[in-house]
Amino acid sequence: MSAVNKAVSRRRFQRKITERLAVGGMFLCAGVTIFFLLTILGYVLYHGAAAINWEFLTSLPVPAGESGGGIANALIGSILVVACAAAMAVPIGLGAAVFVNEFPTARFGRFVRFLAEVLTGVPSIVVGLFAYALVVRPMGGFSGFSGSVAYAFIMIPIILISAHEAFRLVPDSLREASLALGIPKWRTILSVVLPASSSALLTGVVLAVSRALGEAAPMLFTAFGNPFWNLNLGKPIATVPLLIYTYATAPYEDWHRKAWAASFVLLVVVLFTSVVTRAFLRGKSHE
Amino acid sequence: MQSEPQAIDRPFIQSGRSKASDVRVRNLGDRVFYVTARTLASCVIVLALLLVADLFRGAWESIRQFGLGFIVGTTWDPVARIFGTLPTIIGTLVKAAIGLLLAVPISIGAAVFITFYVPKWVRPIISYPIELLAGIPSIVFGLWGLFVMVPVIRTAQIWLKAHFGWFFLFDGPAVYGVGVLSGSVILAIMVIPIVTAISRDILLTVPRLQIEGMLALGATKWEAISKVALPYARVGLVGAVILGLGRAIGETMAITMVGGNAFTIIQSLFDPVHSMASQIASEFTEATYSLYVSSLIYVGLVLFGITICVSLLAQLLIWRLSKGKVAIFE
């Protein structure tokens, strides 16, 4: 009798140990991930904060070897290129999402949504090649506009998917109430469905913008970069992520410091928007 | 959720087509709106078609010259005008595979931990930083990798070579630091948040009752998870992993900065080796004649083909399990 008891208790002991090991292992997994986040953030913060100052944000780059200088042209360039991209991507993304959700005709809409999900998986470098073949070649030179086209291509599927999810959350009773009042469908969509989901739509757009702001690969052979002031989207233009790449891979110590500082700026912008929007999405989806 | 609006929408569009004049005015507005929305939706399809067409057009010169032999060619000689891209394909796939090998256990472990072990109110505290990690731009990973991670890996490589140099994987040029190992590790770090987030969403779809039933039978929590939850979610988890694979294959900036860009076939873990993306990124603006440019676009086309196949497969698997409940982001 006691032998059986002993066997049972040993078995139970083993199972308990396995349980403990499994929990420990999984805790470690989560810990490792958070550790990476913290070290990356920490390093960018540490190196970036040391190199950043007012001059860095407001003056032009100087040639390698000279001290001082900044990334003002790249900051403005990034904003210009992304704004132009948003001007193209938002109407297409939102319009397509309206179509997919509000006119569920046959397979066309569902196919568009499916396509959007596939397009999110296109590597950003391939998007760059696409913009090169579509815009740079016919126009005969690198330009900020071609960069915008590349960014727009990245943003459209993100906006489309998030807008579609937002429209889905609008209760049908709202649409029905509006339609029952005799309001035509297009007015219903514009003045009931869109306002009801406006904050979630904005979230999606901001998410897409912050994603585009950080992309360097499509800019390599579209916007190309430019060490001088340029507000003309028809000409090569500097953008922050591309500038980080150029500075980080150059052999100058000073440029490395500037790359850290530029990353700091980029991270602050991107993570801030992501924190705000994700907090928002989370709050919504848990309701 | 989607089926209900269909029920009201359909008759509305059709009923507007008849009778009195105000209905026709209203119909006109609807018509215009419908056409506009449909046009914008078509834009997405047109863009996708343009993407494929442009890649083919850009690569055409090289396709005509080398045909499919380009994919198995091992010479990349801009001077002799001979191009073939097998080593970069192998480099890409090996780096992505090793990256996933490192990332998958960590991701799924973290996802299981978040889903089943942590009280609901603690969940965001752990999953939030992981989502933040997903938001960091690839160029910042590259910068961090180049200046912080590569020196660490270089030290590790030199130690490994000194002690285990007889093993063929460790018998490479350890002193560079940049190379297959660095590339794989940075890919792993970048893929972890994506795989974790999707795995977590998939694990949340496992019916709670099944796990509770298992627990009621006297199983420990780990037994319930490993015997019920994981098998249930298996297909979706594989989908999440494949989605991560797609991201790892297409990743550009970080891999360009730490992958070590040399056109050779991988022989050891320490070799600096090009990925497809890094080859395009580092050579495109230096390509001086059209066949060279065209060949680089051809590499892009191959890369595009591989990632599309991979992401289609992932989508299929994730959809099959979650029936559309898990939306794929980023």
mmCIF file of N, CA, C and O in Angstrom, chain A residues 168-226:
data_model
loop_
_atom_site.group_PDB
_atom_site.id
_atom_site.type_symbol
_atom_site.label_atom_id
_atom_site.label_comp_id
_atom_site.label_asym_id
_atom_site.label_seq_id
_atom_site.Cartn_x
_atom_site.Cartn_y
_atom_site.Cartn_z
ATOM 1 N N ARG A 168 -16.933 47.985 -39.297
ATOM 2 C CA ARG A 168 -17.636 46.795 -38.816
ATOM 3 C C ARG A 168 -18.202 46.998 -37.420
ATOM 4 O O ARG A 168 -19.195 46.384 -37.054
ATOM 5 N N LEU A 169 -17.493 47.836 -36.621
ATOM 6 C CA LEU A 169 -17.917 48.025 -35.233
ATOM 7 C C LEU A 169 -19.104 48.976 -35.107
ATOM 8 O O LEU A 169 -19.715 49.069 -34.051
ATOM 9 N N VAL A 170 -19.410 49.711 -36.185
ATOM 10 C CA VAL A 170 -20.560 50.606 -36.118
ATOM 11 C C VAL A 170 -21.835 49.765 -36.111
ATOM 12 O O VAL A 170 -22.054 48.958 -37.003
ATOM 13 N N PRO A 171 -22.668 49.934 -35.067
ATOM 14 C CA PRO A 171 -23.850 49.066 -34.974
ATOM 15 C C PRO A 171 -24.814 49.308 -36.131
ATOM 16 O O PRO A 171 -25.000 50.457 -36.557
ATOM 17 N N ASP A 172 -25.411 48.247 -36.632
ATOM 18 C CA ASP A 172 -26.316 48.372 -37.768
ATOM 19 C C ASP A 172 -27.552 49.187 -37.421
ATOM 20 O O ASP A 172 -28.165 49.793 -38.292
ATOM 21 N N SER A 173 -27.906 49.193 -36.111
ATOM 22 C CA SER A 173 -29.109 49.939 -35.736
ATOM 23 C C SER A 173 -28.957 51.418 -36.099
ATOM 24 O O SER A 173 -29.930 52.080 -36.458
ATOM 25 N N LEU A 174 -27.725 51.937 -36.029
ATOM 26 C CA LEU A 174 -27.498 53.332 -36.416
ATOM 27 C C LEU A 174 -27.822 53.539 -37.882
ATOM 28 O O LEU A 174 -28.511 54.481 -38.265
ATOM 29 N N ARG A 175 -27.314 52.620 -38.732
ATOM 30 C CA ARG A 175 -27.570 52.734 -40.167
ATOM 31 C C ARG A 175 -29.066 52.621 -40.434
ATOM 32 O O ARG A 175 -29.635 53.412 -41.181
ATOM 33 N N GLU A 176 -29.687 51.645 -39.765
ATOM 34 C CA GLU A 176 -31.110 51.417 -39.993
ATOM 35 C C GLU A 176 -31.933 52.637 -39.587
ATOM 36 O O GLU A 176 -32.846 53.035 -40.295
ATOM 37 N N ALA A 177 -31.558 53.233 -38.439
ATOM 38 C CA ALA A 177 -32.291 54.405 -37.969
ATOM 39 C C ALA A 177 -32.225 55.512 -39.009
ATOM 40 O O ALA A 177 -33.235 56.145 -39.335
ATOM 41 N N SER A 178 -31.027 55.724 -39.535
ATOM 42 C CA SER A 178 -30.846 56.778 -40.530
ATOM 43 C C SER A 178 -31.636 56.478 -41.796
ATOM 44 O O SER A 178 -32.334 57.337 -42.329
ATOM 45 N N LEU A 179 -31.540 55.253 -42.265
ATOM 46 C CA LEU A 179 -32.250 54.869 -43.489
ATOM 47 C C LEU A 179 -33.759 54.982 -43.290
ATOM 48 O O LEU A 179 -34.491 55.406 -44.177
ATOM 49 N N ALA A 180 -34.227 54.643 -42.074
ATOM 50 C CA ALA A 180 -35.656 54.681 -41.794
ATOM 51 C C ALA A 180 -36.184 56.105 -41.828
ATOM 52 O O ALA A 180 -37.349 56.348 -42.091
ATOM 53 N N LEU A 181 -35.303 57.086 -41.572
ATOM 54 C CA LEU A 181 -35.717 58.483 -41.644
ATOM 55 C C LEU A 181 -35.773 58.971 -43.083
ATOM 56 O O LEU A 181 -36.049 60.137 -43.340
ATOM 57 N N GLY A 182 -35.461 58.093 -44.010
ATOM 58 C CA GLY A 182 -35.537 58.474 -45.414
ATOM 59 C C GLY A 182 -34.258 59.108 -45.924
ATOM 60 O O GLY A 182 -34.233 59.695 -46.993
ATOM 61 N N ILE A 183 -33.206 59.039 -45.147
ATOM 62 C CA ILE A 183 -31.931 59.613 -45.583
ATOM 63 C C ILE A 183 -31.261 58.647 -46.555
ATOM 64 O O ILE A 183 -31.172 57.452 -46.274
ATOM 65 N N PRO A 184 -30.821 59.171 -47.690
ATOM 66 C CA PRO A 184 -30.222 58.254 -48.654
ATOM 67 C C PRO A 184 -28.952 57.585 -48.105
ATOM 68 O O PRO A 184 -28.349 58.072 -47.153
ATOM 69 N N LYS A 185 -28.630 56.512 -48.746
ATOM 70 C CA LYS A 185 -27.540 55.689 -48.249
ATOM 71 C C LYS A 185 -26.213 56.451 -48.185
ATOM 72 O O LYS A 185 -25.460 56.328 -47.233
ATOM 73 N N TRP A 186 -25.957 57.251 -49.235
ATOM 74 C CA TRP A 186 -24.659 57.938 -49.243
ATOM 75 C C TRP A 186 -24.558 58.947 -48.130
ATOM 76 O O TRP A 186 -23.511 59.109 -47.518
ATOM 77 N N ARG A 187 -25.709 59.635 -47.807
ATOM 78 C CA ARG A 187 -25.674 60.568 -46.677
ATOM 79 C C ARG A 187 -25.536 59.792 -45.375
ATOM 80 O O ARG A 187 -24.886 60.228 -44.439
ATOM 81 N N THR A 188 -26.184 58.653 -45.314
ATOM 82 C CA THR A 188 -26.071 57.822 -44.114
ATOM 83 C C THR A 188 -24.613 57.465 -43.843
ATOM 84 O O THR A 188 -24.122 57.575 -42.719
ATOM 85 N N ILE A 189 -23.926 57.066 -44.910
ATOM 86 C CA ILE A 189 -22.530 56.676 -44.733
ATOM 87 C C ILE A 189 -21.690 57.879 -44.316
ATOM 88 O O ILE A 189 -20.922 57.825 -43.355
ATOM 89 N N LEU A 190 -21.888 59.007 -45.030
ATOM 90 C CA LEU A 190 -21.051 60.174 -44.759
ATOM 91 C C LEU A 190 -21.347 60.802 -43.408
ATOM 92 O O LEU A 190 -20.441 61.209 -42.700
ATOM 93 N N SER A 191 -22.639 60.884 -43.020
ATOM 94 C CA SER A 191 -22.904 61.626 -41.788
ATOM 95 C C SER A 191 -23.306 60.755 -40.601
ATOM 96 O O SER A 191 -23.526 61.273 -39.523
ATOM 97 N N VAL A 192 -23.395 59.444 -40.789
ATOM 98 C CA VAL A 192 -23.646 58.586 -39.621
ATOM 99 C C VAL A 192 -22.491 57.608 -39.406
ATOM 100 O O VAL A 192 -21.879 57.570 -38.347
ATOM 101 N N VAL A 193 -22.186 56.842 -40.438
ATOM 102 C CA VAL A 193 -21.176 55.794 -40.255
ATOM 103 C C VAL A 193 -19.786 56.388 -40.042
ATOM 104 O O VAL A 193 -19.069 56.010 -39.117
ATOM 105 N N LEU A 194 -19.401 57.361 -40.897
ATOM 106 C CA LEU A 194 -18.059 57.947 -40.763
ATOM 107 C C LEU A 194 -17.867 58.649 -39.413
ATOM 108 O O LEU A 194 -16.885 58.364 -38.726
ATOM 109 N N PRO A 195 -18.793 59.536 -39.002
ATOM 110 C CA PRO A 195 -18.596 60.172 -37.697
ATOM 111 C C PRO A 195 -18.570 59.155 -36.548
ATOM 112 O O PRO A 195 -17.780 59.289 -35.617
ATOM 113 N N ALA A 196 -19.418 58.130 -36.636
ATOM 114 C CA ALA A 196 -19.478 57.165 -35.539
ATOM 115 C C ALA A 196 -18.146 56.432 -35.380
ATOM 116 O O ALA A 196 -17.790 56.011 -34.285
ATOM 117 N N SER A 197 -17.411 56.281 -36.492
ATOM 118 C CA SER A 197 -16.155 55.536 -36.392
ATOM 119 C C SER A 197 -14.953 56.457 -36.540
ATOM 120 O O SER A 197 -13.839 55.998 -36.726
ATOM 121 N N SER A 198 -15.188 57.778 -36.459
ATOM 122 C CA SER A 198 -14.130 58.725 -36.828
ATOM 123 C C SER A 198 -12.843 58.517 -36.032
ATOM 124 O O SER A 198 -11.755 58.532 -36.594
ATOM 125 N N SER A 199 -12.993 58.277 -34.714
ATOM 126 C CA SER A 199 -11.760 58.189 -33.928
ATOM 127 C C SER A 199 -10.963 56.943 -34.300
ATOM 128 O O SER A 199 -9.737 56.986 -34.385
ATOM 129 N N ALA A 200 -11.663 55.846 -34.585
ATOM 130 C CA ALA A 200 -10.962 54.636 -34.980
ATOM 131 C C ALA A 200 -10.326 54.815 -36.358
ATOM 132 O O ALA A 200 -9.234 54.295 -36.627
ATOM 133 N N LEU A 201 -11.007 55.560 -37.232
ATOM 134 C CA LEU A 201 -10.435 55.826 -38.554
ATOM 135 C C LEU A 201 -9.147 56.617 -38.422
ATOM 136 O O LEU A 201 -8.128 56.302 -39.040
ATOM 137 N N LEU A 202 -9.222 57.646 -37.575
ATOM 138 C CA LEU A 202 -8.046 58.481 -37.346
ATOM 139 C C LEU A 202 -6.895 57.625 -36.821
ATOM 140 O O LEU A 202 -5.747 57.768 -37.235
ATOM 141 N N THR A 203 -7.226 56.719 -35.903
ATOM 142 C CA THR A 203 -6.224 55.833 -35.350
ATOM 143 C C THR A 203 -5.516 55.064 -36.466
ATOM 144 O O THR A 203 -4.288 54.966 -36.484
ATOM 145 N N GLY A 204 -6.298 54.522 -37.393
ATOM 146 C CA GLY A 204 -5.714 53.760 -38.485
ATOM 147 C C GLY A 204 -4.801 54.606 -39.343
ATOM 148 O O GLY A 204 -3.701 54.197 -39.704
ATOM 149 N N VAL A 205 -5.240 55.839 -39.625
ATOM 150 C CA VAL A 205 -4.426 56.729 -40.451
ATOM 151 C C VAL A 205 -3.115 57.054 -39.731
ATOM 152 O O VAL A 205 -2.035 57.008 -40.322
ATOM 153 N N VAL A 206 -3.226 57.355 -38.435
ATOM 154 C CA VAL A 206 -2.021 57.695 -37.675
ATOM 155 C C VAL A 206 -1.061 56.504 -37.644
ATOM 156 O O VAL A 206 0.153 56.644 -37.796
ATOM 157 N N LEU A 207 -1.627 55.317 -37.493
ATOM 158 C CA LEU A 207 -0.808 54.102 -37.491
ATOM 159 C C LEU A 207 -0.047 53.978 -38.808
ATOM 160 O O LEU A 207 1.157 53.692 -38.832
ATOM 161 N N ALA A 208 -0.757 54.226 -39.909
ATOM 162 C CA ALA A 208 -0.132 54.125 -41.225
ATOM 163 C C ALA A 208 0.947 55.184 -41.394
ATOM 164 O O ALA A 208 2.041 54.909 -41.900
ATOM 165 N N VAL A 209 0.651 56.398 -40.927
ATOM 166 C CA VAL A 209 1.633 57.474 -41.047
ATOM 167 C C VAL A 209 2.884 57.147 -40.252
ATOM 168 O O VAL A 209 4.009 57.294 -40.735
ATOM 169 N N SER A 210 2.688 56.649 -39.035
ATOM 170 C CA SER A 210 3.870 56.388 -38.209
ATOM 171 C C SER A 210 4.682 55.231 -38.781
ATOM 172 O O SER A 210 5.897 55.198 -38.696
ATOM 173 N N ARG A 211 3.987 54.282 -39.406
ATOM 174 C CA ARG A 211 4.694 53.197 -40.080
ATOM 175 C C ARG A 211 5.543 53.745 -41.230
ATOM 176 O O ARG A 211 6.726 53.423 -41.369
ATOM 177 N N ALA A 212 4.940 54.633 -42.037
ATOM 178 C CA ALA A 212 5.653 55.191 -43.190
ATOM 179 C C ALA A 212 6.827 56.046 -42.736
ATOM 180 O O ALA A 212 7.906 55.980 -43.324
ATOM 181 N N LEU A 213 6.628 56.814 -41.665
ATOM 182 C CA LEU A 213 7.701 57.698 -41.189
ATOM 183 C C LEU A 213 8.994 56.941 -40.906
ATOM 184 O O LEU A 213 10.079 57.479 -41.054
ATOM 185 N N GLY A 214 8.878 55.681 -40.494
ATOM 186 C CA GLY A 214 10.065 54.932 -40.117
ATOM 187 C C GLY A 214 10.685 54.115 -41.228
ATOM 188 O O GLY A 214 11.730 53.509 -41.032
ATOM 189 N N GLU A 215 10.049 54.060 -42.388
ATOM 190 C CA GLU A 215 10.550 53.195 -43.459
ATOM 191 C C GLU A 215 11.697 53.858 -44.209
ATOM 192 O O GLU A 215 11.543 54.948 -44.746
ATOM 193 N N ALA A 216 12.812 53.181 -44.289
ATOM 194 C CA ALA A 216 13.944 53.721 -45.032
ATOM 195 C C ALA A 216 14.105 53.058 -46.393
ATOM 196 O O ALA A 216 14.462 53.697 -47.366
ATOM 197 N N ALA A 217 13.815 51.761 -46.448
ATOM 198 C CA ALA A 217 14.128 50.999 -47.657
ATOM 199 C C ALA A 217 13.506 51.564 -48.931
ATOM 200 O O ALA A 217 14.192 51.654 -49.950
ATOM 201 N N PRO A 218 12.234 51.981 -48.922
ATOM 202 C CA PRO A 218 11.666 52.464 -50.188
ATOM 203 C C PRO A 218 12.247 53.808 -50.615
ATOM 204 O O PRO A 218 12.055 54.221 -51.744
ATOM 205 N N MET A 219 12.940 54.493 -49.686
ATOM 206 C CA MET A 219 13.464 55.816 -50.029
ATOM 207 C C MET A 219 14.807 55.748 -50.738
ATOM 208 O O MET A 219 15.260 56.716 -51.324
ATOM 209 N N LEU A 220 15.473 54.594 -50.673
ATOM 210 C CA LEU A 220 16.842 54.475 -51.193
ATOM 211 C C LEU A 220 16.957 54.932 -52.637
ATOM 212 O O LEU A 220 17.881 55.635 -53.007
ATOM 213 N N PHE A 221 16.024 54.498 -53.461
ATOM 214 C CA PHE A 221 16.115 54.903 -54.862
ATOM 215 C C PHE A 221 14.844 55.585 -55.337
ATOM 216 O O PHE A 221 14.446 55.451 -56.473
ATOM 217 N N THR A 222 14.193 56.312 -54.418
ATOM 218 C CA THR A 222 13.082 57.155 -54.838
ATOM 219 C C THR A 222 13.348 58.601 -54.381
ATOM 220 O O THR A 222 13.684 59.449 -55.190
ATOM 221 N N ALA A 223 13.245 58.854 -53.060
ATOM 222 C CA ALA A 223 13.525 60.204 -52.574
ATOM 223 C C ALA A 223 15.024 60.473 -52.567
ATOM 224 O O ALA A 223 15.472 61.602 -52.692
ATOM 225 N N PHE A 224 15.806 59.440 -52.393
ATOM 226 C CA PHE A 224 17.255 59.443 -52.582
ATOM 227 C C PHE A 224 18.061 60.188 -51.534
ATOM 228 O O PHE A 224 19.180 59.829 -51.240
ATOM 229 N N GLY A 225 17.514 61.231 -50.923
ATOM 230 C CA GLY A 225 18.294 61.991 -49.956
ATOM 231 C C GLY A 225 18.916 63.212 -50.605
ATOM 232 O O GLY A 225 19.105 63.245 -51.823
ATOM 233 N N ASN A 226 19.210 64.210 -49.772
ATOM 234 C CA ASN A 226 19.666 65.478 -50.294
ATOM 235 C C ASN A 226 20.248 66.262 -49.125
ATOM 236 O O ASN A 226 19.583 66.456 -48.125
#
